[in-house]
């Protein structure tokens, strides 16, 4: 759920405006960034710059942009996706301005140039910002893919020409991982080899936005004498927009899903949504035998060409169990890691990129605390100043003295409820909240075979609340997570909330308004 605000001399711009899915709440509602802090500080961005078309970077634009009514700059694919969202919200898309990679736009005193970097969606760009005497590089999501399948590899000379930059705001997602993130070209060859060995039907599930993967699956199927079909609304929408932009000209002809039943099983490859165990996705319907056009049988195959997002492990395992019960063979990141490549840079790529642009200062963003800390260690080894690992709501300042955190503002969740943005129930600012104080608790957890574990630091922010012994509180929380039996984050939250309120009532002089957010985190590797 990305939204970054940059300000200089009281002129502000926004970079990205994404949403997230709250898996810890019933019905998994959508959450968007909270604009209360920006409103209170009288911050209204004069332009919105989009780095790429993933939902965690554009998903909240149609919800929040009407408050700003400013120009929106996006590359053609992201602009196409935004226009669809605006149409659904009955908004005019006149504010959406197309920027080709390499071009610059101005929102004085900001001059912003789009510089293409490879990622798991075409047209992902870093933003080189010239502001007064400062040169700031906002990387967005990226990797160094020598064979991206769609688009060109990263041009090193474009980034070397930027050096040195004053500040780099960079992707920490895979900072703990040694080596290289892998190439889409390697995945394409692995998919071709795997498909050639499969008998029966093949279902491949990947993210709808990974157009290079979709193209690789289609070409591998064609080489094996198989026809391809798309399943899932988001997959069909993404492919339609990409074809209009010429990105999938080499994708073989598609078979409508309702015609699949007429084809022999060993002539079929289905590209489906649902790799994360989503309850209403195509893959789930296939696993439950509820798809109207096809039924999987023993000897068929399902390939998960996507990494499990932290927090989704249990629904994915349940999905795989259903396929196993059907007699379907499963290929996933555990038994066939070569069938997926991440879209974020590992240590080798971070080192190479930073040697190109030679940043003086670095702010590590994305990922959990351990990812940011690993990113800081890389910066330290390269003599880059990276004193801060910010959390949501931090107001950071870059000046002649370097980087400092000026203030930290709590960010209560805002969820989408019946087509409107509202505070989560219990988070409205009432008089009792002011009188008794507020306690904001963000709890990062990961699932294990035996239960739930807390990962990284406990994010605790108390506003006018009575003092709390954080060490005792953390130990108590860890004990509760060991005891509670819960299948999903939503169940965990329902079980933990009353215990939490009871413990606080016994250990605090005045009971505050409690705002609990449970987040899926990735377990550290040994």
Coordinates of C-alpha atoms in Angstrom, one line a residue:
X1 CA 0.0 0.0 0.0
X2 CA 2.4 2.6 -1.3
X3 CA 1.9 6.4 -1.0
X4 CA 4.9 8.7 -0.6
X5 CA 4.7 12.5 -0.3
X6 CA 7.6 14.8 -1.2
X7 CA 7.5 18.5 -0.2
X8 CA 9.8 21.4 -1.0
X9 CA 9.0 25.1 -0.1
X10 CA 5.4 24.1 0.7
X11 CA 4.9 22.5 -2.8
X12 CA 4.0 18.8 -2.5
X13 CA 3.7 15.9 -4.9
X14 CA 2.6 12.3 -4.4
X15 CA 4.3 9.2 -5.7
X16 CA 2.0 6.1 -6.1
X17 CA -1.3 5.6 -4.3
X18 CA -1.9 1.9 -3.7
X19 CA -4.2 -0.4 -1.6
X20 CA -3.8 -3.6 0.3
X21 CA -6.1 -6.5 1.3
X22 CA -6.8 -6.8 5.0
X23 CA -6.6 -10.6 5.5
X24 CA -6.9 -10.2 9.2
X25 CA -10.4 -8.7 9.0
X26 CA -13.7 -10.5 8.1
X27 CA -14.4 -10.6 4.4
X28 CA -10.9 -9.4 3.6
X29 CA -11.8 -5.7 2.9
X30 CA -9.6 -3.3 1.0
X31 CA -7.5 -0.8 2.9
X32 CA -6.3 2.5 1.5
X33 CA -3.8 5.1 2.9
X34 CA -5.1 7.4 5.6
X35 CA -5.1 11.1 4.5
X36 CA -5.9 12.5 8.0
X37 CA -2.3 13.5 8.7
X38 CA -1.9 15.1 5.3
X39 CA -5.1 17.1 5.8
X40 CA -4.1 18.1 9.3
X41 CA -0.7 19.4 8.0
X42 CA -2.5 21.2 5.1
X43 CA -0.6 19.0 2.5
X44 CA -2.4 18.7 -0.8
X45 CA -0.2 17.2 -3.6
X46 CA -0.2 19.2 -6.8
X47 CA 0.6 16.1 -8.9
X48 CA 0.5 12.4 -8.6
X49 CA 3.3 10.4 -10.2
X50 CA 2.8 6.6 -10.7
X51 CA 5.8 4.3 -11.0
X52 CA 4.0 1.2 -12.3
X53 CA 0.7 -0.5 -12.6
X54 CA 0.6 -3.0 -9.6
X55 CA -2.4 -2.7 -7.3
X56 CA -0.3 -1.8 -4.3
X57 CA 0.8 1.3 -6.3
X58 CA -2.4 2.3 -8.1
X59 CA -5.3 0.6 -6.4
X60 CA -6.3 3.5 -4.2
X61 CA -6.1 6.3 -6.8
X62 CA -9.8 6.3 -7.8
X63 CA -10.7 6.4 -4.0
X64 CA -8.3 9.2 -2.9
X65 CA -7.6 11.3 -6.0
X66 CA -10.9 13.2 -5.9
X67 CA -9.7 14.9 -2.7
X68 CA -6.7 16.2 -4.7
X69 CA -8.0 16.7 -8.2
X70 CA -4.4 17.1 -9.5
X71 CA -2.7 15.8 -12.7
X72 CA -1.8 12.1 -12.7
X73 CA 1.3 11.0 -14.6
X74 CA 1.6 7.4 -15.6
X75 CA 3.2 5.2 -18.3
X76 CA 0.8 3.8 -21.0
X77 CA 0.0 0.5 -19.2
X78 CA -0.6 2.0 -15.8
X79 CA -2.6 4.8 -17.4
X80 CA -4.8 2.2 -19.2
X81 CA -5.5 0.4 -15.9
X82 CA -6.3 3.7 -14.2
X83 CA -8.7 4.7 -16.9
X84 CA -10.6 1.4 -16.3
X85 CA -10.8 2.1 -12.6
X86 CA -11.9 5.7 -13.2
X87 CA -14.7 4.4 -15.5
X88 CA -15.9 2.0 -12.8
X89 CA -16.0 4.9 -10.3
X90 CA -17.7 7.1 -12.9
X91 CA -14.8 9.6 -12.9
X92 CA -13.5 11.5 -15.8
X93 CA -10.0 10.3 -16.9
X94 CA -9.0 13.7 -18.2
X95 CA -6.5 14.2 -15.4
X96 CA -4.5 11.0 -16.4
X97 CA -1.5 12.1 -18.5
X98 CA 0.5 9.5 -20.3
X99 CA 4.3 9.6 -19.9
X100 CA 6.6 7.5 -22.0
X101 CA 9.5 5.9 -20.2
X102 CA 12.5 8.3 -20.5
X103 CA 10.3 11.5 -20.6
X104 CA 10.2 14.2 -17.9
X105 CA 7.3 16.1 -16.4
X106 CA 7.3 19.2 -14.2
X107 CA 5.3 20.2 -11.1
X108 CA 7.5 23.2 -10.2
X109 CA 9.8 23.2 -8.3
X110 CA 9.9 19.4 -9.0
X111 CA 11.2 18.1 -12.3
X112 CA 10.5 14.3 -12.5
X113 CA 12.0 12.0 -15.1
X114 CA 10.8 8.5 -15.7
X115 CA 13.7 6.0 -16.0
X116 CA 12.8 2.4 -16.9
X117 CA 13.8 -0.4 -14.7
X118 CA 12.8 -4.1 -15.1
X119 CA 10.2 -5.5 -12.8
X120 CA 7.4 -8.2 -12.9
X121 CA 5.2 -5.8 -14.9
X122 CA 6.2 -3.8 -18.0
X123 CA 7.0 -0.1 -17.8
X124 CA 8.1 0.0 -14.2
X125 CA 10.1 3.2 -13.8
X126 CA 12.2 4.9 -11.2
X127 CA 11.7 8.6 -10.7
X128 CA 14.7 11.0 -10.9
X129 CA 13.6 14.1 -9.2
X130 CA 15.4 17.5 -9.4
X131 CA 14.3 19.8 -6.6
X132 CA 16.2 22.9 -5.9
X133 CA 19.8 21.8 -5.3
X134 CA 18.7 18.2 -4.5
X135 CA 18.8 15.1 -6.7
X136 CA 16.5 12.4 -5.4
X137 CA 16.0 8.9 -7.0
X138 CA 12.8 7.1 -6.0
X139 CA 13.4 3.5 -7.4
X140 CA 9.9 2.1 -7.1
X141 CA 9.9 -1.7 -7.5
X142 CA 12.7 -3.0 -9.6
X143 CA 15.3 -5.7 -10.4
X144 CA 18.1 -6.1 -12.9
X145 CA 16.8 -8.7 -15.4
X146 CA 19.2 -9.4 -18.3
X147 CA 16.3 -11.1 -20.2
X148 CA 13.0 -9.6 -19.2
X149 CA 10.9 -11.2 -22.1
X150 CA 9.0 -7.9 -22.5
X151 CA 10.9 -4.7 -22.9
X152 CA 14.6 -4.1 -22.8
X153 CA 17.1 -4.8 -20.0
X154 CA 18.2 -1.9 -17.8
X155 CA 20.5 0.6 -19.5
X156 CA 23.4 1.0 -17.0
X157 CA 24.7 4.2 -18.7
X158 CA 21.4 6.0 -18.0
X159 CA 21.9 5.5 -14.3
X160 CA 25.6 6.0 -14.2
X161 CA 25.0 9.4 -15.7
X162 CA 23.0 10.3 -12.6
X163 CA 25.8 9.8 -10.1
X164 CA 26.1 11.0 -7.5
X165 CA 22.5 11.4 -6.2
X166 CA 21.8 13.1 -2.9
X167 CA 19.1 10.7 -1.8
X168 CA 17.9 7.3 -2.9
X169 CA 14.5 5.9 -1.7
X170 CA 14.9 2.2 -2.4
X171 CA 13.2 -1.2 -2.5
X172 CA 14.2 -3.4 0.5
X173 CA 12.0 -6.4 -0.3
X174 CA 14.8 -8.9 -1.1
X175 CA 17.7 -7.1 0.7
X176 CA 18.4 -10.1 3.0
X177 CA 18.8 -12.5 0.0
X178 CA 22.3 -13.1 -1.5
X179 CA 23.0 -13.4 -5.2
X180 CA 20.6 -12.4 -8.0
X181 CA 16.8 -12.4 -8.2
X182 CA 16.7 -14.5 -11.4
X183 CA 15.5 -13.8 -14.9
X184 CA 12.2 -14.1 -16.7
X185 CA 14.1 -15.7 -19.6
X186 CA 15.3 -18.5 -17.3
X187 CA 11.7 -19.0 -16.0
X188 CA 10.5 -19.2 -19.6
X189 CA 12.9 -22.0 -20.4
X190 CA 12.0 -23.9 -17.2
X191 CA 8.3 -23.6 -18.1
X192 CA 8.9 -24.9 -21.6
X193 CA 10.8 -27.9 -20.2
X194 CA 8.2 -28.7 -17.6
X195 CA 5.2 -28.4 -20.0
X196 CA 7.0 -30.8 -22.4
X197 CA 7.1 -33.5 -19.7
X198 CA 3.5 -33.1 -18.5
X199 CA 0.6 -35.4 -19.5
X200 CA -3.0 -34.4 -19.2
X201 CA -4.3 -30.9 -18.7
X202 CA -2.0 -28.2 -17.3
X203 CA -3.1 -25.3 -15.3
X204 CA -0.6 -22.5 -14.6
X205 CA -1.4 -19.9 -12.0
X206 CA 0.5 -16.6 -11.9
X207 CA -0.2 -13.0 -11.2
X208 CA -2.3 -11.4 -13.9
X209 CA 0.1 -8.4 -14.1
X210 CA 3.1 -10.6 -14.9
X211 CA 2.7 -10.2 -18.7
X212 CA 6.2 -11.7 -19.4
X213 CA 5.1 -14.8 -17.5
X214 CA 1.9 -15.1 -19.4
X215 CA 3.8 -14.7 -22.7
X216 CA 6.3 -17.4 -21.6
X217 CA 3.5 -19.8 -20.7
X218 CA 1.7 -19.2 -24.0
X219 CA 4.9 -19.7 -26.1
X220 CA 5.8 -22.8 -24.1
X221 CA 2.3 -24.3 -24.7
X222 CA 2.6 -23.5 -28.4
X223 CA 5.9 -25.4 -28.6
X224 CA 4.3 -28.4 -27.0
X225 CA 1.3 -28.4 -29.3
X226 CA -1.1 -27.2 -26.7
X227 CA -3.8 -24.4 -26.9
X228 CA -4.1 -21.8 -24.2
X229 CA -7.0 -20.3 -22.4
X230 CA -7.4 -17.6 -19.8
X231 CA -9.4 -17.9 -16.6
X232 CA -10.1 -15.0 -14.2
X233 CA -11.5 -11.5 -14.8
X234 CA -8.3 -9.7 -13.8
X235 CA -6.3 -11.9 -16.2
X236 CA -8.6 -11.2 -19.1
X237 CA -8.6 -7.5 -18.3
X238 CA -4.8 -7.2 -18.1
X239 CA -4.2 -9.2 -21.3
X240 CA -6.7 -7.1 -23.1
X241 CA -5.0 -3.8 -22.2
X242 CA -1.5 -5.2 -22.9
X243 CA -2.6 -6.5 -26.3
X244 CA -3.9 -3.0 -27.1
X245 CA -0.4 -1.6 -26.3
X246 CA 1.4 -4.3 -28.5
X247 CA 3.0 -6.2 -25.6
X248 CA 1.5 -9.6 -26.4
X249 CA 1.6 -9.6 -30.2
X250 CA 3.5 -13.0 -29.9
X251 CA 0.9 -14.6 -27.6
X252 CA -0.7 -17.5 -29.4
X253 CA -4.4 -17.4 -30.1
X254 CA -6.7 -17.9 -27.1
X255 CA -9.4 -20.6 -26.7
X256 CA -12.5 -19.4 -24.9
X257 CA -13.0 -21.2 -21.6
X258 CA -16.4 -22.5 -22.7
X259 CA -14.7 -24.4 -25.6
X260 CA -12.1 -26.2 -23.4
X261 CA -14.3 -29.2 -22.9
X262 CA -14.1 -30.1 -26.6
X263 CA -10.3 -30.4 -26.5
X264 CA -8.3 -33.5 -25.5
X265 CA -6.7 -33.0 -22.1
X266 CA -3.1 -33.1 -23.4
X267 CA -3.8 -30.2 -25.8
X268 CA -4.8 -27.8 -23.1
X269 CA -2.9 -25.2 -21.0
X270 CA -5.0 -22.9 -18.7
X271 CA -3.5 -19.7 -17.4
X272 CA -5.5 -18.9 -14.2
X273 CA -5.7 -16.4 -11.4
X274 CA -5.7 -17.6 -7.8
X275 CA -2.1 -18.5 -6.9
X276 CA -2.6 -16.9 -3.4
X277 CA -5.6 -19.1 -2.5
X278 CA -8.1 -16.4 -3.1
X279 CA -11.6 -17.8 -2.4
X280 CA -13.3 -16.5 -5.5
X281 CA -10.5 -16.9 -8.0
X282 CA -10.5 -19.4 -10.9
X283 CA -8.0 -21.8 -9.3
X284 CA -10.2 -22.2 -6.2
X285 CA -13.2 -23.0 -8.4
X286 CA -11.2 -25.7 -10.3
X287 CA -10.0 -27.2 -7.0
X288 CA -13.5 -27.4 -5.7
X289 CA -15.0 -28.8 -8.9
X290 CA -17.2 -25.7 -9.3
X291 CA -15.9 -24.3 -12.6
X292 CA -18.7 -24.4 -15.2
X293 CA -16.5 -25.3 -18.2
X294 CA -14.0 -27.8 -17.0
X295 CA -13.3 -30.4 -14.4
X296 CA -9.8 -31.5 -13.4
X297 CA -9.1 -35.2 -13.2
X298 CA -6.3 -37.5 -11.9
X299 CA -3.2 -37.1 -14.0
X300 CA -3.8 -33.4 -14.6
X301 CA -1.2 -30.8 -13.5
X302 CA -1.2 -27.5 -11.6
X303 CA 1.8 -25.2 -11.7
X304 CA 2.1 -22.4 -9.2
X305 CA 4.3 -19.9 -11.0
X306 CA 4.2 -17.3 -8.2
X307 CA 5.7 -17.0 -4.7
X308 CA 3.3 -17.2 -1.7
X309 CA 2.8 -13.8 -0.3
X310 CA 3.4 -13.9 3.5
X311 CA 0.1 -14.5 5.3
X312 CA -1.4 -16.6 2.5
X313 CA 0.4 -19.8 3.3
X314 CA -2.6 -21.5 4.9
X315 CA -5.2 -20.9 2.2
X316 CA -2.6 -21.9 -0.4
X317 CA -1.9 -25.2 1.5
X318 CA -5.6 -25.9 1.7
X319 CA -5.9 -25.3 -2.1
X320 CA -3.0 -27.7 -2.8
X321 CA -4.6 -30.3 -0.5
X322 CA -7.8 -30.2 -2.6
X323 CA -5.8 -30.7 -5.8
X324 CA -3.9 -33.6 -4.2
X325 CA -7.3 -35.2 -3.3
X326 CA -8.3 -34.9 -7.0
X327 CA -5.1 -36.8 -8.0
X328 CA -3.6 -33.7 -9.6
X329 CA 0.2 -33.2 -9.7
X330 CA 1.5 -30.0 -8.1
X331 CA 4.5 -27.9 -9.1
X332 CA 5.4 -25.0 -6.8
X333 CA 8.2 -23.0 -5.3
X334 CA 9.1 -25.8 -3.0
X335 CA 9.7 -28.6 -5.5
X336 CA 10.3 -26.5 -8.6
X337 CA 11.7 -23.1 -7.6
X338 CA 12.9 -22.5 -11.2
X339 CA 9.3 -21.9 -12.3
X340 CA 9.2 -18.5 -10.7
X341 CA 11.5 -15.4 -10.3
X342 CA 10.9 -12.5 -8.0
X343 CA 10.5 -9.0 -9.2
X344 CA 12.7 -7.4 -6.5
X345 CA 16.5 -7.0 -6.3
X346 CA 18.7 -9.3 -4.2
X347 CA 22.1 -8.2 -2.8
X348 CA 24.1 -8.6 -6.0
X349 CA 21.7 -6.2 -7.8
X350 CA 21.6 -3.7 -5.0
X351 CA 25.4 -3.5 -4.9
X352 CA 25.7 -3.1 -8.6
X353 CA 22.9 -0.4 -8.9
X354 CA 24.3 1.6 -6.0
X355 CA 27.8 1.6 -7.6
X356 CA 26.1 3.1 -10.7
X357 CA 24.2 5.9 -9.0
X358 CA 26.5 6.4 -5.9
X359 CA 23.8 7.8 -3.5
X360 CA 25.0 9.9 -0.6
X361 CA 21.9 9.0 1.5
X362 CA 19.5 6.1 1.4
X363 CA 16.0 5.5 2.9
X364 CA 15.1 1.8 2.9
X365 CA 11.4 1.3 2.1
X366 CA 9.2 -1.8 1.5
X367 CA 9.3 -5.0 3.4
X368 CA 9.5 -5.6 7.1
X369 CA 12.0 -4.3 9.6
X370 CA 14.5 -7.1 8.9
X371 CA 14.5 -6.2 5.2
X372 CA 15.1 -2.6 5.9
X373 CA 17.9 -3.5 8.4
X374 CA 19.6 -5.7 5.8
X375 CA 19.3 -2.8 3.3
X376 CA 21.0 -0.5 5.8
X377 CA 23.9 -3.0 6.2
X378 CA 24.4 -3.0 2.4
X379 CA 24.4 0.8 2.4
X380 CA 26.9 0.9 5.3
X381 CA 29.3 -1.5 3.4
X382 CA 29.2 1.0 0.5
X383 CA 29.7 4.1 2.7
X384 CA 26.1 5.3 2.0
X385 CA 24.5 7.2 4.9
X386 CA 21.3 5.2 5.9
X387 CA 20.5 6.1 9.5
X388 CA 16.7 5.6 9.3
X389 CA 14.4 2.6 8.8
X390 CA 11.1 4.5 8.6
X391 CA 7.6 3.2 9.4
X392 CA 4.3 4.4 7.9
X393 CA 3.6 8.0 9.1
X394 CA 7.2 9.2 9.5
X395 CA 7.9 12.7 8.4
X396 CA 11.6 12.7 7.2
X397 CA 13.7 15.7 6.4
X398 CA 16.8 15.9 4.1
X399 CA 18.9 19.1 4.6
X400 CA 22.5 20.1 4.9
X401 CA 22.7 18.1 8.2
X402 CA 21.6 14.9 6.5
X403 CA 18.5 12.7 7.2
X404 CA 16.4 13.1 10.3
X405 CA 12.9 12.0 11.4
X406 CA 11.1 15.2 12.3
X407 CA 7.8 13.6 13.5
X408 CA 5.9 10.3 13.7
X409 CA 2.2 10.3 13.0
X410 CA 0.0 7.3 13.8
X411 CA -1.8 5.9 10.7
X412 CA -5.2 4.3 11.7
X413 CA -6.5 2.0 9.0
X414 CA -9.0 3.3 6.5
X415 CA -11.0 0.5 4.8
X416 CA -13.4 0.5 1.8
X417 CA -16.9 -0.1 3.0
X418 CA -19.9 0.0 0.6
X419 CA -18.0 2.1 -1.9
X420 CA -16.8 4.7 0.6
X421 CA -13.6 5.2 2.6
X422 CA -14.2 4.9 6.3
X423 CA -12.1 4.5 9.4
X424 CA -12.1 1.0 10.8
X425 CA -15.0 0.5 13.3
X426 CA -13.8 1.8 16.7
X427 CA -11.2 4.1 15.1
X428 CA -13.3 7.3 14.9
X429 CA -12.0 10.2 17.0
X430 CA -14.5 10.5 19.8
X431 CA -14.3 12.5 23.0
X432 CA -13.5 9.4 25.0
X433 CA -10.6 8.8 22.7
X434 CA -9.2 12.2 23.5
X435 CA -9.9 11.8 27.2
X436 CA -8.5 8.2 27.6
X437 CA -5.8 8.3 24.9
X438 CA -5.2 5.9 22.0
X439 CA -3.0 2.8 21.6
X440 CA -2.1 1.8 18.0
X441 CA -0.6 -1.6 17.8
X442 CA 0.8 -3.1 14.6
X443 CA 1.6 -6.8 15.0
X444 CA 3.6 -8.5 12.3
X445 CA 3.1 -12.3 12.4
X446 CA 3.9 -15.4 10.3
X447 CA 2.2 -18.8 10.3
X448 CA 4.1 -21.9 11.3
X449 CA 3.0 -25.6 11.4
X450 CA 2.1 -25.2 15.1
X451 CA 0.6 -21.7 15.3
X452 CA 1.6 -18.0 14.9
X453 CA 4.9 -16.3 15.6
X454 CA 5.6 -12.6 16.0
X455 CA 8.2 -11.5 13.4
X456 CA 10.5 -8.4 13.9
X457 CA 9.7 -5.5 16.1
X458 CA 6.4 -4.7 17.7
X459 CA 5.1 -1.4 16.4
X460 CA 3.4 0.4 19.2
X461 CA 2.3 4.0 19.4
X462 CA 0.4 5.5 22.3
X463 CA -1.2 8.9 22.1
X464 CA -2.1 10.4 25.5
X465 CA -2.4 6.9 27.0
X466 CA -1.0 6.0 30.4
X467 CA 2.5 4.3 30.4
X468 CA 2.9 0.7 29.3
X469 CA 5.7 -1.8 30.1
X470 CA 6.5 -2.8 26.6
X471 CA 8.8 -5.7 27.5
X472 CA 6.1 -7.4 29.6
X473 CA 3.5 -6.6 27.0
X474 CA 5.7 -8.2 24.2
X475 CA 6.3 -11.3 26.3
X476 CA 2.6 -11.7 27.0
X477 CA 1.8 -11.3 23.3
X478 CA 4.2 -14.0 22.3
X479 CA 2.6 -16.4 24.9
X480 CA -0.8 -15.6 23.5
X481 CA 0.2 -16.3 19.9
X482 CA 1.6 -19.7 21.0
X483 CA -1.7 -20.6 22.7
X484 CA -4.2 -19.3 20.1
X485 CA -5.4 -21.8 17.5
X486 CA -6.5 -19.8 14.4
X487 CA -6.6 -20.8 10.7
X488 CA -6.5 -17.3 9.3
X489 CA -5.4 -13.8 10.2
X490 CA -9.0 -12.8 10.6
X491 CA -9.6 -15.7 13.2
X492 CA -6.4 -14.7 15.0
X493 CA -7.5 -11.1 15.3
X494 CA -10.9 -12.2 16.6
X495 CA -9.3 -14.4 19.2
X496 CA -6.6 -11.9 20.3
X497 CA -8.6 -8.7 20.5
X498 CA -10.6 -9.6 23.7
X499 CA -7.5 -11.0 25.4
X500 CA -5.6 -7.9 24.6
X501 CA -8.3 -5.5 26.0
X502 CA -8.5 -7.6 29.2
X503 CA -4.7 -7.5 29.7
X504 CA -4.5 -3.8 29.1
X505 CA -7.4 -3.1 31.5
X506 CA -5.4 -4.9 34.2
X507 CA -2.1 -3.3 33.5
X508 CA -2.9 0.3 32.6
X509 CA -4.3 3.1 34.8
X510 CA -6.7 4.2 32.1
X511 CA -8.1 2.0 29.4
X512 CA -7.3 3.6 26.0
X513 CA -9.0 3.2 22.7
X514 CA -7.2 0.1 21.2
X515 CA -6.5 -0.1 17.5
X516 CA -5.1 -3.5 16.5
X517 CA -3.7 -4.2 13.1
X518 CA -2.3 -7.7 12.4
X519 CA 0.0 -7.9 9.4
X520 CA 1.4 -10.9 7.5
X521 CA 5.2 -10.9 7.6
X522 CA 7.8 -13.1 6.0
X523 CA 9.7 -15.5 8.4
X524 CA 13.5 -14.9 8.3
X525 CA 15.5 -17.7 6.6
X526 CA 18.2 -19.5 8.4

